[in-house]
Short mmCIF file of C-alpha atoms in Angstrom, two decimals:
data_model
loop_
_atom_site.label_atom_id
_atom_site.label_comp_id
_atom_site.label_asym_id
_atom_site.label_seq_id
_atom_site.Cartn_x
_atom_site.Cartn_y
_atom_site.Cartn_z
CA MET A 1344 0.00 0.00 0.00
CA PHE A 1345 1.07 3.56 -0.68
CA LYS A 1346 1.71 5.76 2.31
CA LEU A 1347 0.20 9.23 2.24
CA SER A 1348 2.73 11.92 2.96
CA LYS A 1349 2.02 14.29 5.80
CA PRO A 1350 0.77 17.79 4.87
CA GLY A 1351 3.83 19.35 6.51
CA ASN A 1352 6.21 17.24 4.43
CA ALA A 1353 4.30 18.08 1.25
CA LEU A 1354 4.48 21.80 2.03
CA ASN A 1355 8.19 21.55 2.77
CA TRP A 1356 8.75 19.73 -0.52
CA LEU A 1357 6.76 22.34 -2.45
CA GLY A 1358 8.63 25.15 -0.74
CA HIS A 1359 11.96 23.53 -1.52
CA ARG A 1360 11.01 23.03 -5.17
CA PHE A 1361 9.82 26.63 -5.42
CA LEU A 1362 13.09 27.99 -4.01
CA GLN A 1363 15.01 25.88 -6.51
CA SER A 1364 13.06 27.34 -9.43
CA HIS A 1365 14.28 30.41 -11.30
CA PHE A 1366 11.45 32.60 -10.02
CA GLY A 1367 11.96 31.36 -6.46
CA GLN A 1368 15.66 32.20 -6.54
CA LEU A 1369 14.90 35.67 -7.92
CA LEU A 1370 12.34 36.26 -5.17
CA SER A 1371 14.77 35.01 -2.54
CA LEU A 1372 17.47 37.35 -3.84
CA LEU A 1373 15.04 40.28 -3.78
CA ILE A 1374 13.96 39.57 -0.19
CA ARG A 1375 17.54 39.14 1.02
CA ALA A 1376 18.57 42.40 -0.66
CA LEU A 1377 15.72 44.35 0.92
CA SER A 1378 16.19 42.75 4.34
CA SER A 1379 19.90 43.64 4.30
CA ILE A 1380 18.84 47.24 4.94
CA LEU A 1381 17.90 46.22 8.49
CA SER A 1382 21.30 44.69 9.14
CA LYS A 1383 23.36 46.54 11.74
CA LYS A 1384 26.56 45.68 9.87
CA GLY A 1385 27.15 48.48 7.40
CA ASN A 1386 27.64 52.19 7.03
CA ARG A 1387 24.48 54.22 6.44
CA LYS A 1388 26.46 57.06 4.89
CA ILE A 1389 28.07 54.73 2.36
CA ASP A 1390 24.68 53.13 1.64
CA ILE A 1391 23.15 56.53 0.86
CA GLN A 1392 26.09 57.47 -1.35
CA GLU A 1393 25.80 54.23 -3.29
CA ILE A 1394 22.04 54.65 -3.71
CA ILE A 1395 22.50 58.21 -5.01
CA SER A 1396 25.22 56.99 -7.38
CA HIS A 1397 23.01 54.23 -8.79
CA THR A 1398 20.06 56.62 -9.10
CA TYR A 1399 22.24 59.03 -11.08
CA HIS A 1400 23.70 56.41 -13.40
CA VAL A 1401 20.44 54.51 -13.94
CA GLY A 1402 17.92 57.36 -13.92
CA VAL A 1403 19.49 60.71 -14.72
CA LYS A 1404 21.79 59.45 -17.47
CA SER A 1405 18.86 57.65 -19.10
CA LEU A 1406 16.62 60.73 -19.28
CA PRO A 1407 17.85 61.97 -22.71
CA LEU A 1408 17.09 58.60 -24.32
CA ILE A 1409 13.74 58.37 -22.51
CA PHE A 1410 12.86 61.90 -23.61
CA ILE A 1411 13.57 61.09 -27.26
CA VAL A 1412 11.63 57.81 -27.28
CA GLY A 1413 8.72 59.30 -25.32
CA THR A 1414 8.47 62.33 -27.59
CA ILE A 1415 8.53 60.21 -30.74
CA LEU A 1416 5.92 57.81 -29.38
CA GLY A 1417 3.58 60.60 -28.27
CA THR A 1418 3.90 62.41 -31.60
CA VAL A 1419 3.26 59.24 -33.60
CA LEU A 1420 0.19 58.40 -31.53
CA ILE A 1421 -1.35 61.85 -31.98
CA ILE A 1422 -0.55 62.08 -35.69
CA SER A 1423 -1.78 58.53 -36.32
CA THR A 1424 -5.17 59.27 -34.78
CA ILE A 1425 -5.60 62.87 -35.83
CA GLY A 1426 -7.70 61.81 -38.81
CA LEU A 1427 -10.25 60.21 -36.49
CA VAL A 1428 -11.04 63.48 -34.72
CA PRO A 1429 -13.82 64.54 -37.15
CA LYS A 1430 -15.43 61.08 -36.81
CA VAL A 1431 -15.39 60.60 -33.04
CA GLY A 1432 -14.98 64.16 -31.81
CA PHE A 1433 -12.06 65.59 -29.92
CA GLY A 1434 -13.78 65.41 -26.48
CA ASN A 1435 -12.51 62.41 -24.57
CA PHE A 1436 -10.95 60.57 -27.50
CA PHE A 1437 -7.41 61.88 -27.21
CA GLY A 1438 -7.50 61.76 -23.44
CA ASN A 1439 -8.54 58.11 -23.31
CA LEU A 1440 -6.03 57.24 -26.02
CA MET A 1441 -3.06 58.86 -24.30
CA VAL A 1442 -3.97 57.49 -20.88
CA ILE A 1443 -4.45 53.92 -22.09
CA ALA A 1444 -1.47 53.87 -24.46
CA ILE A 1445 1.06 55.96 -22.53
CA VAL A 1446 0.19 56.09 -18.83
CA ARG A 1447 -1.15 52.54 -18.47
CA GLU A 1448 0.79 50.40 -20.92
CA LEU A 1449 3.50 51.66 -23.27
CA GLY A 1450 5.00 54.20 -20.89
CA PRO A 1451 5.96 51.79 -18.09
CA ILE A 1452 6.81 48.93 -20.47
CA LEU A 1453 9.06 50.93 -22.80
CA THR A 1454 10.72 52.66 -19.86
CA GLY A 1455 11.41 49.24 -18.36
CA PHE A 1456 12.83 47.99 -21.67
CA LEU A 1457 15.11 51.04 -21.96
CA ILE A 1458 16.34 50.71 -18.38
CA ALA A 1459 16.87 46.95 -18.78
CA GLY A 1460 18.76 47.33 -22.06
CA ARG A 1461 20.90 50.24 -20.97
CA CYS A 1462 21.43 49.83 -17.23
CA GLY A 1463 20.45 46.25 -16.42
CA SER A 1464 22.99 44.94 -18.91
CA SER A 1465 25.78 47.14 -17.53
CA LEU A 1466 24.99 46.04 -13.97
CA THR A 1467 25.12 42.38 -14.99
CA THR A 1468 28.47 42.94 -16.70
CA ARG A 1469 29.87 44.75 -13.67
CA ILE A 1470 28.83 42.11 -11.12
CA ALA A 1471 29.81 39.23 -13.41
CA SER A 1472 33.26 40.76 -13.92
CA MET A 1473 33.63 41.14 -10.16
CA LYS A 1474 32.64 37.49 -9.73
CA VAL A 1475 35.18 36.29 -12.30
CA ASN A 1476 37.93 38.44 -10.77
CA SER A 1477 37.08 37.12 -7.26
CA GLU A 1478 36.26 40.63 -6.06
CA ILE A 1479 33.01 39.46 -4.44
CA ASP A 1480 34.95 36.80 -2.50
CA ALA A 1481 37.39 39.52 -1.44
CA LEU A 1482 34.50 41.59 -0.06
CA GLU A 1483 33.31 38.64 2.01
CA THR A 1484 36.87 38.08 3.25
CA LEU A 1485 36.99 41.69 4.42
CA GLY A 1486 33.73 41.20 6.31
CA ILE A 1487 31.62 43.22 3.86
CA ASN A 1488 28.23 41.82 2.95
CA PRO A 1489 28.03 41.85 -0.89
CA MET A 1490 24.23 41.80 -0.66
CA ARG A 1491 24.31 45.04 1.34
CA PHE A 1492 27.18 46.67 -0.54
CA LEU A 1493 26.34 45.75 -4.16
CA ILE A 1494 22.76 44.60 -4.64
CA MET A 1495 20.73 46.62 -2.12
CA PRO A 1496 21.90 50.09 -3.33
CA ALA A 1497 21.40 49.03 -6.95
CA LEU A 1498 17.87 47.81 -6.15
CA ILE A 1499 16.74 50.93 -4.29
CA GLY A 1500 18.46 53.25 -6.78
CA GLY A 1501 16.84 51.34 -9.65
CA ILE A 1502 13.37 51.67 -8.11
CA ILE A 1503 13.78 55.42 -7.57
CA SER A 1504 15.17 55.84 -11.08
CA MET A 1505 12.33 53.84 -12.63
CA LEU A 1506 9.72 55.98 -10.89
CA ILE A 1507 11.36 59.17 -12.14
CA ALA A 1508 11.94 57.80 -15.65
CA ASN A 1509 8.33 56.61 -16.02
CA ILE A 1510 6.93 60.02 -15.06
CA PHE A 1511 9.40 61.76 -17.36
CA PHE A 1512 8.49 59.41 -20.22
CA CYS A 1513 4.77 60.13 -19.84
CA ILE A 1514 5.34 63.89 -19.64
CA SER A 1515 7.54 63.78 -22.75
CA ALA A 1516 5.00 61.72 -24.70
CA ILE A 1517 1.97 63.78 -23.68
CA GLY A 1518 3.49 67.27 -23.52
CA THR A 1519 6.30 67.39 -26.06
CA GLY A 1520 4.41 65.11 -28.44
CA PHE A 1521 1.52 67.59 -28.42
CA LEU A 1522 3.84 70.57 -29.02
CA ILE A 1523 5.47 68.91 -32.04
CA THR A 1524 2.09 67.91 -33.47
CA LYS A 1525 0.75 71.42 -32.87
CA ALA A 1526 3.75 72.92 -34.66
CA ALA A 1527 3.21 70.53 -37.58
CA THR A 1528 -0.47 71.47 -37.90
CA VAL A 1529 0.40 75.16 -37.89
CA PHE A 1530 3.12 74.67 -40.49
CA LEU A 1531 0.88 72.50 -42.71
CA ASP A 1532 -2.24 74.57 -42.19
CA GLY A 1533 -2.74 74.83 -45.93
CA PHE A 1534 -3.06 71.06 -46.33
CA PHE A 1535 -5.57 70.24 -43.61
CA LYS A 1536 -7.64 72.04 -41.01
CA ILE A 1537 -7.24 70.53 -37.55
CA GLN A 1538 -7.90 72.40 -34.33
CA LEU A 1539 -5.64 71.21 -31.51
CA GLU A 1540 -6.14 73.14 -28.29
CA TRP A 1541 -3.98 72.44 -25.27
CA SER A 1542 -6.81 73.15 -22.81
CA SER A 1543 -9.16 70.59 -24.39
CA TYR A 1544 -6.34 68.10 -24.79
CA PHE A 1545 -5.13 68.45 -21.20
CA ILE A 1546 -8.63 68.39 -19.68
CA SER A 1547 -9.54 65.26 -21.65
CA ILE A 1548 -6.45 63.51 -20.22
CA LEU A 1549 -7.32 64.55 -16.66
CA ASP A 1550 -10.90 63.30 -17.15
CA ALA A 1551 -9.62 59.95 -18.46
CA LEU A 1552 -7.29 59.38 -15.51
CA SER A 1553 -8.61 57.19 -12.70
CA PRO A 1554 -7.35 56.49 -9.16
CA VAL A 1555 -6.09 53.12 -10.39
CA ASP A 1556 -3.84 54.94 -12.90
CA PHE A 1557 -2.17 56.92 -10.11
CA VAL A 1558 -1.64 53.77 -8.05
CA MET A 1559 -0.27 51.80 -11.00
CA SER A 1560 2.09 54.65 -11.93
CA PHE A 1561 3.96 53.70 -8.75
CA VAL A 1562 3.28 49.97 -8.61
CA LYS A 1563 4.42 49.14 -12.16
CA PRO A 1564 7.77 51.00 -11.96
CA PHE A 1565 8.43 49.38 -8.57
CA VAL A 1566 7.73 45.89 -9.94
CA PHE A 1567 9.61 46.43 -13.21
CA ALA A 1568 12.67 47.92 -11.49
CA SER A 1569 12.74 45.03 -9.00
CA ILE A 1570 12.63 42.59 -11.93
CA ILE A 1571 15.41 44.34 -13.85
CA ILE A 1572 17.85 44.77 -10.96
CA THR A 1573 17.18 41.34 -9.47
CA ASN A 1574 17.67 39.66 -12.84
CA ALA A 1575 20.88 41.59 -13.44
CA CYS A 1576 22.33 40.66 -10.06
CA TYR A 1577 21.15 37.04 -10.30
CA TYR A 1578 22.81 36.36 -13.65
CA GLY A 1579 25.88 38.34 -12.62
CA THR A 1580 26.49 36.24 -9.51
CA ARG A 1581 25.62 32.85 -11.04
CA ILE A 1582 28.20 32.69 -13.82
CA PRO A 1583 31.23 30.35 -13.67
CA ASN A 1584 34.70 31.77 -13.22
CA ASP A 1585 35.13 32.26 -16.93
CA LEU A 1586 35.35 35.69 -18.51
CA ARG A 1587 33.79 34.34 -21.72
CA ALA A 1588 30.53 33.74 -19.81
CA VAL A 1589 30.02 37.45 -19.07
CA PRO A 1590 28.41 38.43 -22.43
CA LYS A 1591 26.12 35.40 -22.27
CA ALA A 1592 25.00 36.29 -18.75
CA THR A 1593 24.32 39.87 -19.87
CA SER A 1594 22.14 38.81 -22.79
CA HIS A 1595 20.24 36.32 -20.61
CA SER A 1596 19.64 39.06 -18.04
CA VAL A 1597 18.14 41.47 -20.58
CA VAL A 1598 15.97 38.87 -22.32
CA SER A 1599 14.71 37.50 -19.00
CA SER A 1600 13.87 41.03 -17.84
CA PHE A 1601 11.87 41.68 -21.02
CA ILE A 1602 9.87 38.48 -20.55
CA PHE A 1603 9.15 39.09 -16.86
CA ILE A 1604 8.17 42.73 -17.51
CA VAL A 1605 5.59 41.71 -20.13
CA ALA A 1606 4.27 38.88 -17.94
CA SER A 1607 3.97 41.07 -14.85
CA ASP A 1608 2.31 43.83 -16.88
CA LEU A 1609 -0.28 41.29 -18.00
CA LEU A 1610 -1.02 40.35 -14.39
CA LEU A 1611 -1.16 43.98 -13.22
CA SER A 1612 -3.52 44.87 -16.07
CA PHE A 1613 -6.25 42.85 -14.35
CA ALA A 1614 -6.52 45.76 -11.90
CA TYR A 1615 -8.32 47.68 -14.66
CA ILE A 1616 -10.95 45.02 -15.31
CA LEU A 1617 -13.42 46.49 -12.81
CA SER A 1618 -13.23 49.96 -14.33
CA TYR A 1619 -13.58 48.52 -17.85
CA VAL A 1620 -16.70 46.58 -16.81
CA GLN A 1621 -18.20 49.69 -15.27
CA ASN A 1622 -17.53 51.68 -18.45
CA VAL A 1623 -19.16 49.00 -20.58
CA LYS A 1624 -22.22 48.93 -18.32
CA SER A 1625 -22.55 52.70 -18.54
CA VAL A 1626 -22.49 52.51 -22.34
CA ILE A 1627 -24.97 49.65 -22.48
#
């Protein structure tokens, strides 16, 4: 006869299997990095300096690229839909479009992709190079916790940078995209007659925004930044002592971040289902 395993043993087995999985190891790394803040071993002044340094390199240095991509995306969206204005009316159309496309979806996702490609890859390369050169082992020999010294500042700096970059991306897409489109309509006034007023445009965006949008504008950057930095540190610390493995670890880090960002965005999008159902009911 087969013996039934005890519930406690089954839970222990499931927990062990989960921690051995890729997602479980990423989650474990994230928790250990955040919990290292509470450790008494460390210098708060150095921690703050490292966090500011990571915020500058990840966030501030990425702003020019984010501004360019955001402006282009916002301009393309407005120009692509400008022909629909006479059919659907200007009213709430542009506001709903910009909120759904920029604030809810493309803004956080593209910002995450840019941060992962530019900064996540460099962080993976840096940590992997330190691993190959035994610099991480040297830190442990000196009594320095690598989790506190390397990963925790990168994680907090990445989260702060992602929040700033996402807001900057949305402002660039909505504001600068409108200005460029407005300038184009004025310059090409002889070809078509389109009235674009900033007051109507801005008010329609404010009307389309919901409390969930404000919450998700903080939740999504937090989740995406945690994914990017954790992936970068995970692949950087897991490579063998072979310098030829560094580029492979970097590419795996970026691709994995892209996949997890899209998957997590899909899960977070379910937060809008209730508002969508209410809108459909109001129409019906």
